[in-house]
Short mmCIF file of C-alpha atoms and ligand atoms in Angstrom, two decimals:
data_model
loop_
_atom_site.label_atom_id
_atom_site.label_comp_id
_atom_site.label_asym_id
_atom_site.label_seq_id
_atom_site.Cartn_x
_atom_site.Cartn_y
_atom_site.Cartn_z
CA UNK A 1 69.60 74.20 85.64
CA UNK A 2 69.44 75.98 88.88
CA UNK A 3 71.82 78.71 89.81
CA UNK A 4 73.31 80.50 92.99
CA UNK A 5 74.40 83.47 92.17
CA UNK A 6 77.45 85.42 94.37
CA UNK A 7 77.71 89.09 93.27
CA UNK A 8 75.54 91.01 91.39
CA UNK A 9 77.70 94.10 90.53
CA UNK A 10 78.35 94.95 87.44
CA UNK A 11 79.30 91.36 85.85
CA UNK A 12 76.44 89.95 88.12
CA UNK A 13 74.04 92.15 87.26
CA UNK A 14 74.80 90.93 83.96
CA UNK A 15 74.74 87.65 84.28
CA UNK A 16 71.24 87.85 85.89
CA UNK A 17 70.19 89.74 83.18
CA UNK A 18 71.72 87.24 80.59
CA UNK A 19 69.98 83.77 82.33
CA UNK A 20 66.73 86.11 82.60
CA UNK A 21 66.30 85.66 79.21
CA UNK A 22 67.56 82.12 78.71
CA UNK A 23 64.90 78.99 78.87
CA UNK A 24 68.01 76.91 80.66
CA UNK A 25 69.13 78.62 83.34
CA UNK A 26 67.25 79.55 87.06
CA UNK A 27 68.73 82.12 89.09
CA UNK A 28 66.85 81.33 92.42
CA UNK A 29 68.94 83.04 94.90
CA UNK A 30 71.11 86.12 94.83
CA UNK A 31 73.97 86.77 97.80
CA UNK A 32 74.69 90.68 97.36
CA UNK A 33 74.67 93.56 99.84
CA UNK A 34 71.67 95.19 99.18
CA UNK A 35 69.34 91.98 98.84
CA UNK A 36 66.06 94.21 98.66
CA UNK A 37 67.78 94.91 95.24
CA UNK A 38 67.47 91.89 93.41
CA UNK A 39 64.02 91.75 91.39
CA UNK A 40 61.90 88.87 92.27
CA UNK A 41 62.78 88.51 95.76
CA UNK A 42 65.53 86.19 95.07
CA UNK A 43 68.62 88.73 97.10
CA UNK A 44 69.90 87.39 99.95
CA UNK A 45 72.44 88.24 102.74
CA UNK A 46 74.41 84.71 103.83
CA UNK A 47 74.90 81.92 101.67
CA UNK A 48 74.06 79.24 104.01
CA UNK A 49 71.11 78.42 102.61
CA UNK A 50 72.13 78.32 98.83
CA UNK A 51 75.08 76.11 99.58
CA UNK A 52 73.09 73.84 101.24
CA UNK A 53 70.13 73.79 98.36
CA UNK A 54 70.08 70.41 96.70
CA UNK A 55 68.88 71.77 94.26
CA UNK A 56 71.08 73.68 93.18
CA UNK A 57 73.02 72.62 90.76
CA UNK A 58 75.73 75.69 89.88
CA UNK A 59 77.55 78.56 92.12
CA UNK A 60 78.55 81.46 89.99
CA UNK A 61 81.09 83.54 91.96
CA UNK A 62 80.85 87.01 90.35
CA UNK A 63 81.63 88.68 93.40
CA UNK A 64 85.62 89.18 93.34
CA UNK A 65 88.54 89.12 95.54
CA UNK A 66 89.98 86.26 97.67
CA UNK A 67 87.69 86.37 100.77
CA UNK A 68 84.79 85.11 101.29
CA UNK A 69 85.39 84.06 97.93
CA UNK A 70 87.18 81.09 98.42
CA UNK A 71 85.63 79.87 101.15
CA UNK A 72 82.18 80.01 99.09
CA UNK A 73 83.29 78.22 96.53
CA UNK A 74 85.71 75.93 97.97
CA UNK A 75 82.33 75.02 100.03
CA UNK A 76 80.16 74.87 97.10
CA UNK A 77 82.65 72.23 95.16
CA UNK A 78 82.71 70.14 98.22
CA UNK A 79 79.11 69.84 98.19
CA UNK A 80 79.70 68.68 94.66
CA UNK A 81 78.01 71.62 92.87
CA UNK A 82 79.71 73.10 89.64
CA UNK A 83 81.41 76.13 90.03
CA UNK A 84 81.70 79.28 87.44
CA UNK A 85 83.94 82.21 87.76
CA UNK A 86 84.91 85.54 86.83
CA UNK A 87 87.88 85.85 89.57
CA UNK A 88 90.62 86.11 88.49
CA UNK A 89 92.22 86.77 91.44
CA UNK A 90 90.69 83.61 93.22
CA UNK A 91 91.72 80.91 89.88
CA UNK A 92 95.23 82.32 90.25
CA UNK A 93 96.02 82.48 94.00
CA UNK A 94 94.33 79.44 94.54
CA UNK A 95 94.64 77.59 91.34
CA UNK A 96 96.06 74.30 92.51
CA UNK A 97 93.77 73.54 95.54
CA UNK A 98 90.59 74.65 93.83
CA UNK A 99 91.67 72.77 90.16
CA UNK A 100 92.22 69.46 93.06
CA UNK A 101 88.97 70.10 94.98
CA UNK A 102 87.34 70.13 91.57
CA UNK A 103 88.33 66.95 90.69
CA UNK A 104 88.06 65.02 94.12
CA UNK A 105 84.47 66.64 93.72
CA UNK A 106 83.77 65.32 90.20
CA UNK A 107 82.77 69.32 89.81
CA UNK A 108 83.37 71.52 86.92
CA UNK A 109 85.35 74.14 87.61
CA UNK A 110 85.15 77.03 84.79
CA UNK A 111 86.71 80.45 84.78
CA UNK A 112 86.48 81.37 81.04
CA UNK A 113 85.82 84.95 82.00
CA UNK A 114 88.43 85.66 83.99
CA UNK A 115 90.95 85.70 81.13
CA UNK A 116 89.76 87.75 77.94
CA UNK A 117 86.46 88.75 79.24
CA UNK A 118 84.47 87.67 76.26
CA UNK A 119 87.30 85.59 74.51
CA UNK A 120 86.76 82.23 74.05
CA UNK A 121 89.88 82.37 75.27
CA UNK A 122 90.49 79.50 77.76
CA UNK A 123 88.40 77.33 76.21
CA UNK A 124 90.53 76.97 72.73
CA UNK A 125 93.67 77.09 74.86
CA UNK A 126 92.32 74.06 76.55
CA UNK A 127 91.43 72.82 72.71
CA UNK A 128 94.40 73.45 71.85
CA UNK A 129 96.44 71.92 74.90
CA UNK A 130 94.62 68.65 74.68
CA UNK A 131 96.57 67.00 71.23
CA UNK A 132 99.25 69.62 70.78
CA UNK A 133 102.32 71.01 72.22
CA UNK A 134 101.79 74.89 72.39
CA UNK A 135 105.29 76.92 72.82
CA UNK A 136 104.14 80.42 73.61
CA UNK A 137 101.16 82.76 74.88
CA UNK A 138 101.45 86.17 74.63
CA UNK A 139 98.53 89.17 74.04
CA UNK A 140 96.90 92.44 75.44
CA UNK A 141 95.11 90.70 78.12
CA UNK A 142 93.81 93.91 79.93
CA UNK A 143 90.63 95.82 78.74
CA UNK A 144 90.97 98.94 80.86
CA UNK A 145 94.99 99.63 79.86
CA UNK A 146 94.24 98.87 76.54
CA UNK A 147 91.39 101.29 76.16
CA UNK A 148 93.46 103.97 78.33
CA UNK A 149 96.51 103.97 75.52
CA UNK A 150 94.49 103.59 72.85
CA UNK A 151 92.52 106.78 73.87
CA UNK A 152 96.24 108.69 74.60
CA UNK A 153 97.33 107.33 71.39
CA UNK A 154 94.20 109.05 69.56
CA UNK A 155 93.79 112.17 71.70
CA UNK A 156 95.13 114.34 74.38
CA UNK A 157 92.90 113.70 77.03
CA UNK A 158 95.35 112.93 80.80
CA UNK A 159 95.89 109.38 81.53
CA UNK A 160 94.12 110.20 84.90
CA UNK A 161 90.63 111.34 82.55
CA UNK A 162 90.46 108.64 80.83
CA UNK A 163 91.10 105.72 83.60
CA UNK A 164 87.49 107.62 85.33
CA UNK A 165 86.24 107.08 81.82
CA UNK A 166 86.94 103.38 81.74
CA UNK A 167 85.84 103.18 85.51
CA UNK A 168 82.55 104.72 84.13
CA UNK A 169 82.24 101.99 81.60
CA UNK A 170 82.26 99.33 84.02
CA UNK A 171 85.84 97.85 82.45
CA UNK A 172 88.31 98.86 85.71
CA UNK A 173 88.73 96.65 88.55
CA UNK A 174 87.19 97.72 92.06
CA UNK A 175 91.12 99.19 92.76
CA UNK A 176 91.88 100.52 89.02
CA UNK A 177 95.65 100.34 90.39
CA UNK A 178 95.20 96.36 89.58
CA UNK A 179 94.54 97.41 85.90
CA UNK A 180 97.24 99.92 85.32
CA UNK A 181 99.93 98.55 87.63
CA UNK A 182 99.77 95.26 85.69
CA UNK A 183 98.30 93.13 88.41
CA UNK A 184 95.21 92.13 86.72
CA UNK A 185 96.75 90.66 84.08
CA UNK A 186 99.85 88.85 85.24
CA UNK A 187 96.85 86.55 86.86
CA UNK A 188 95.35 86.56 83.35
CA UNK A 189 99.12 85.17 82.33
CA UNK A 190 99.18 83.02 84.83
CA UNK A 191 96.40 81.25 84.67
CA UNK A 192 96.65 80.70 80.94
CA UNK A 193 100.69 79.27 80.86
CA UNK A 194 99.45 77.41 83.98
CA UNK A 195 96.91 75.68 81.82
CA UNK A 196 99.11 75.91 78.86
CA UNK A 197 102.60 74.60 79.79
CA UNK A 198 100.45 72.02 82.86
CA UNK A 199 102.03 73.85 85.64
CA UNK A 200 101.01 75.80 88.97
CA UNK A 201 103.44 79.02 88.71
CA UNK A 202 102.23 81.58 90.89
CA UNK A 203 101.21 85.46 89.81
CA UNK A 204 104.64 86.51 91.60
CA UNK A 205 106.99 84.77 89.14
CA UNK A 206 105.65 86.76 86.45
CA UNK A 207 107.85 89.90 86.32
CA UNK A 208 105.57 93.18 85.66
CA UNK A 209 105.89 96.49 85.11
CA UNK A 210 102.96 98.72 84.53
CA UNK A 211 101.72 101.98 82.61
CA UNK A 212 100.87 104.19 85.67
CA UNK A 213 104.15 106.56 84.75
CA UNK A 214 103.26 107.02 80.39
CA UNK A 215 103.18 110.41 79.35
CA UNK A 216 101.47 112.20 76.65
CA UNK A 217 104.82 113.27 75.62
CA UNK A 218 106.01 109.10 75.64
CA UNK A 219 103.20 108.72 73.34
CA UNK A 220 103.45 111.65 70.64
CA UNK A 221 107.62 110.03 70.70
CA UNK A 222 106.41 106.46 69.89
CA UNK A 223 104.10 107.75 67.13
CA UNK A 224 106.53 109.81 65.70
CA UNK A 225 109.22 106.71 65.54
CA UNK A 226 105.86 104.80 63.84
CA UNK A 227 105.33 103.16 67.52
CA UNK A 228 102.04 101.98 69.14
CA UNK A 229 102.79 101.12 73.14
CA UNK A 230 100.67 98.06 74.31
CA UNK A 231 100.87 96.55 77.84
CA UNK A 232 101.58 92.90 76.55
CA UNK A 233 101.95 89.98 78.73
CA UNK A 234 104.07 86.82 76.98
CA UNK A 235 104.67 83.59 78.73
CA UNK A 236 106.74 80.43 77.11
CA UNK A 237 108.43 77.26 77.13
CA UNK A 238 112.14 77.10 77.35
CA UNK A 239 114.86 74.37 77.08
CA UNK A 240 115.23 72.70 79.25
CA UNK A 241 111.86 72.52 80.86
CA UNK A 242 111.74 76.08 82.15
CA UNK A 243 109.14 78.71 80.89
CA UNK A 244 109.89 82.85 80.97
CA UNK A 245 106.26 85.37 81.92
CA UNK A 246 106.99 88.96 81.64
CA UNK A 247 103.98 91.47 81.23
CA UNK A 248 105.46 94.74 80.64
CA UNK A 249 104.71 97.98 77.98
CA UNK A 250 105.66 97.39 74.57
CA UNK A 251 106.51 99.13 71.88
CA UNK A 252 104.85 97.96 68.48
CA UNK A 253 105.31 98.77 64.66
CA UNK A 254 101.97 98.89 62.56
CA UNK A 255 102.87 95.61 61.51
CA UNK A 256 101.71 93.72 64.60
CA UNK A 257 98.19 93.03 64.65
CA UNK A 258 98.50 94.35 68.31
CA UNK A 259 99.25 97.79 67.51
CA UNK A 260 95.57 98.30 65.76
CA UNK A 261 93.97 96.89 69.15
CA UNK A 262 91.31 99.51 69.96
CA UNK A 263 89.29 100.21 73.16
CA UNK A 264 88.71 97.63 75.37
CA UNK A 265 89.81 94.68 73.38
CA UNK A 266 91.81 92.30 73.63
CA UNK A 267 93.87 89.71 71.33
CA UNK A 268 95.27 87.01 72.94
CA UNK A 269 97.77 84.59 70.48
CA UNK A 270 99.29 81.01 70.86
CA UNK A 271 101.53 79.14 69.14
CA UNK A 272 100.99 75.44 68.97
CA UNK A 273 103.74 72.60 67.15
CA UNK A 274 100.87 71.65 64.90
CA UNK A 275 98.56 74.34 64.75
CA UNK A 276 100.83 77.35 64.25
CA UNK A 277 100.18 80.48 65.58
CA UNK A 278 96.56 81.05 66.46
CA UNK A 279 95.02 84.70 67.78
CA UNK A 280 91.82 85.55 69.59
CA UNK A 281 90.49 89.07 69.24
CA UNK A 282 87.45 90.82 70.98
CA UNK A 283 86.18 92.78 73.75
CA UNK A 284 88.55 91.83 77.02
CA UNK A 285 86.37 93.81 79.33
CA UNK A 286 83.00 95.09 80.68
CA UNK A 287 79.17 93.78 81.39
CA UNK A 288 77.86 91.99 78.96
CA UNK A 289 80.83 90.66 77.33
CA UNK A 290 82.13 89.07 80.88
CA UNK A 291 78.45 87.90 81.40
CA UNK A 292 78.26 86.38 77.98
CA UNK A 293 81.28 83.85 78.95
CA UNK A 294 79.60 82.81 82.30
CA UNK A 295 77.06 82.07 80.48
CA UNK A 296 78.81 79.87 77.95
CA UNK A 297 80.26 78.61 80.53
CA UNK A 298 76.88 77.58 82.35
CA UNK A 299 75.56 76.22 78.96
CA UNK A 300 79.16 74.23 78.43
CA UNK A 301 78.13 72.64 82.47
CA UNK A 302 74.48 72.05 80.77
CA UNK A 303 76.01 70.25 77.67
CA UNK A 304 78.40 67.65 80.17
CA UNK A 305 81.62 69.09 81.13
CA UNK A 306 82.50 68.13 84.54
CA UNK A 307 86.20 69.37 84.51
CA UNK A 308 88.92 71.89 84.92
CA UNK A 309 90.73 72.57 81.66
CA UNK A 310 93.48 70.83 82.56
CA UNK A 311 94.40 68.59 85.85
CA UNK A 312 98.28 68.41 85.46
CA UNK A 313 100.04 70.92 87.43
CA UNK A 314 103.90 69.94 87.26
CA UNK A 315 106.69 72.31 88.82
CA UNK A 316 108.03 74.47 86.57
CA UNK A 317 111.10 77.21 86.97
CA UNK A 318 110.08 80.74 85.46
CA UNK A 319 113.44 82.03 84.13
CA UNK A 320 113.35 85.79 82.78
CA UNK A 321 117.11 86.16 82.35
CA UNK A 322 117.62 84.36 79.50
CA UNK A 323 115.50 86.97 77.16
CA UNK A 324 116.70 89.83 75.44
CA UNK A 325 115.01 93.16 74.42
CA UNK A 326 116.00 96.82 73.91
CA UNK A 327 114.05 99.03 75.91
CA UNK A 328 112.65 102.88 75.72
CA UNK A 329 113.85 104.79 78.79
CA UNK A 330 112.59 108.36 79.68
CA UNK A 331 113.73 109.82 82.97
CA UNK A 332 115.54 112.52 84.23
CA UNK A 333 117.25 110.41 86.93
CA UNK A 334 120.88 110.14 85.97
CA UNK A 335 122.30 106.45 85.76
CA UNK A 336 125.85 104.88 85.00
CA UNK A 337 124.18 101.73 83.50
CA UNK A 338 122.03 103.38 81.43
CA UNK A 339 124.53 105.34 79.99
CA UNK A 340 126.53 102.11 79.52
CA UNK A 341 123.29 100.58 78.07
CA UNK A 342 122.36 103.46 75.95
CA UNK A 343 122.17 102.60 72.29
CA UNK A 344 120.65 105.55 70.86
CA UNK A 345 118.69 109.09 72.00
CA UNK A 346 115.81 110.02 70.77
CA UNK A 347 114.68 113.98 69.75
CA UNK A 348 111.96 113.77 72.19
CA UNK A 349 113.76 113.03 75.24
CA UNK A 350 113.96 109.41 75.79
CA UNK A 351 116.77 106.74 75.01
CA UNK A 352 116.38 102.91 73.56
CA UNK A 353 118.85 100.52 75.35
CA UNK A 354 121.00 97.80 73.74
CA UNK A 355 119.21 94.50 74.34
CA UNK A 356 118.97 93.35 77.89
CA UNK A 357 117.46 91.15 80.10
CA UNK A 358 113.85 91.95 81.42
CA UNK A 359 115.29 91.15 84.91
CA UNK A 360 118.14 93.26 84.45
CA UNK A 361 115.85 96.16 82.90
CA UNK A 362 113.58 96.04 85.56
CA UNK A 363 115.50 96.41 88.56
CA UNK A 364 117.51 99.36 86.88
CA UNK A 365 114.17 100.91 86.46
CA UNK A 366 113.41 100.48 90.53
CA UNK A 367 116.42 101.97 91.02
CA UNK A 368 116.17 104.68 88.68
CA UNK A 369 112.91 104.70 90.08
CA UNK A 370 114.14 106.42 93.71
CA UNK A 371 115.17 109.35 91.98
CA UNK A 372 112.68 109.86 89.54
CA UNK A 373 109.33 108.22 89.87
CA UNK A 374 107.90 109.76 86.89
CA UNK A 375 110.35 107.52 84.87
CA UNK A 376 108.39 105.42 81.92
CA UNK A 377 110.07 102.06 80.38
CA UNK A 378 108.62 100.08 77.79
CA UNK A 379 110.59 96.97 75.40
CA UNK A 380 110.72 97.33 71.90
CA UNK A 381 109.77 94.64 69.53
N1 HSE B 1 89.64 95.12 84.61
C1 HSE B 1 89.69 94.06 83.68
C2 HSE B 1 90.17 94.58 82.33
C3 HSE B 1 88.34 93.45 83.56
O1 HSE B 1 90.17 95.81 82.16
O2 HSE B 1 90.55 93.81 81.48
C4 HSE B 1 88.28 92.20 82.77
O3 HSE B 1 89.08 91.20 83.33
#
């Protein structure tokens, strides 16, 4: 099978390296910056030419962000060539029109990387979704914030140390703030309830809140309550028809498989009517492990699949104010409804609330925010 390949940073390089050593797959033409580069002579500056190569068969987009992205590949599918991607970013923002161009195309259309890095992820949702009813998805969906609290959990090194560390490793986004800010995966959440629950919802409805603001202190106070903080993202169905998506840090006791989550893993869990509750565990982040789905994606194109993994997309509300979960508050910003929400105080500092809404919770932390934005929230499960 012959491949254009768009990127060739760190996933790209990757991948290249990956279909290098594969009997299936041709890379015969690289778009990147620096196309002297690219071994083999195969780098070059404008896609024209590869998009309009009849023999080529497959556009990976490894290159990230929205633009030229999406005109690339929205290009390539209307030339009827199969598309494979690692953006995240792109499958969210533009999930409808590129899961319809797809289809009109009779093109597959295959993003298992961009959720889970090396998870098989997407493809068992899809599994999963196709003869049963699944109810919720909820997991540690980011590599880099997992890796950064797990490292803070074991050791005193500054969150700011150990986010260059993960940077190093090649598991960060371009703009880490994606990563730690929650960004990165609310379109990871996204994506999967759209393919889950057969709707479109975009990455705004989910309601995020980040870990940019833990403390060393916030973490020796969980572990001394027998606490493990996680940034977890959870989407689900509703009655009557609506779903909630809320990706937010999380307090865990040692009995959730999530709390023992180390590095830059991930485990992502479902629960189907039939199946029950099913979990996928491994490394959410970095080279070889986001190559290694392309790939499998490439060799699921080679085997026949000529689809999205879904192609309903019904409206949907997202409706947050319907859960309810006690929170951990530290700040120093004085507040009449946290006082009023204040179930307990902790030694260390911090307070739990009585259970609340997420939506309620996080606009008293933005407001709590303006007077102290060193203020750290998390839920407790
Ligand atoms: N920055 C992402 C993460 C990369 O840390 O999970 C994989 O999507």
């Amino acid at each position: 099978m012959k491949i254009g390949l768009l990127g060739y940073g760190v996933v790209g390089g990757g991948v290249f390296e990956l279909c290098a050593n594969s009997e299936h797959f041709d890379i015969t033409s690289v778009l990147c910056l620096q196309p002297e580069s690219v071994p083999g002579g195969k780098g070059v500056a404008n896609a024209d030419t590869m998009l309009a190569d009849e023999s080529i068969d497959v556009i990976v987009e490894v290159m990230g962000g929205l633009h030229p992205a999406y005109e690339l590949v929205s290009r390539a599918l209307k030339a009827g060539k199969h598309v494979v991607t690692a953006n995240k970013h792109l499958v969210c923002h533009y999930y409808k029109e590129l899961m319809q161009l797809a289809a009109e195309n009779g093109a597959a259309l295959r993003c298992t990387a961009a959720v889970g890095g090396g998870i098989p992820w997407l493809t068992n949702l899809e599994r999963a979704r196709r003869c049963d009813f699944i109810q919720w998805i909820s997991g540690i969906m980011n590599g880099t914030s997992n890796y950064i609290l797990d490292t803070m959990h074991h050791s005193c090194v500054p969150f700011a140390e150990v986010l260059a560390s993960a940077q190093r490793l090649g598991y960060a986004e371009a703009d880490p703030s994606a990563d730690i800010d929650g960004l990165d995966i609310r379109r990871k959440l996204a994506i999967s309830a759209n393919i889950a629950f057969d709707t479109g919802i975009p990455e705004e409805a989910v309601l995020t809140y980040g870990i940019r603001s833990i403390s060393a202190q916030d973490v020796e106070a969980f572990a001394a309550h027998g606490y493990t903080c996680k940034l977890l993202a959870s989407a689900g169905l509703q009655e009557p028809g609506s779903i909630y998506a809320v990706v937010e840090p999380t307090l865990l006791g040692a009995d959730w498989p999530e709390a023992s989550v180390p590095g830059n893993y991930n485990l992502i869990s479902m629960e189907g009517q039939a199946i029950g509750k099913e979990s996928f565990f491994g490394q959410g982040a970095g080279r070889y492990p986001t190559a290694y789905n392309v790939v499998q994606d490439l060799e699921d194109i080679r085997c026949g699949i000529r689809h999205f993994y879904t192609n309903a997309c019904r409206d949907r509300m997202v409706d947050n104010t319907r859960l309810r979960r006690r929170y951990y508050v530290r700040t120093s910003a004085g507040s009449d409804w946290l006082t009023s929400h204040t179930e307990c105080h902790w030694p260390q500092g911090g307070v739990i609330t009585s259970p609340v809404s997420p939506v309620e919770m996080h606009a008293a932390i933005h407001t709590m925010e303006q007077k102290d934005p060193g203020l750290f929230a998390a839920a407790v499960l």
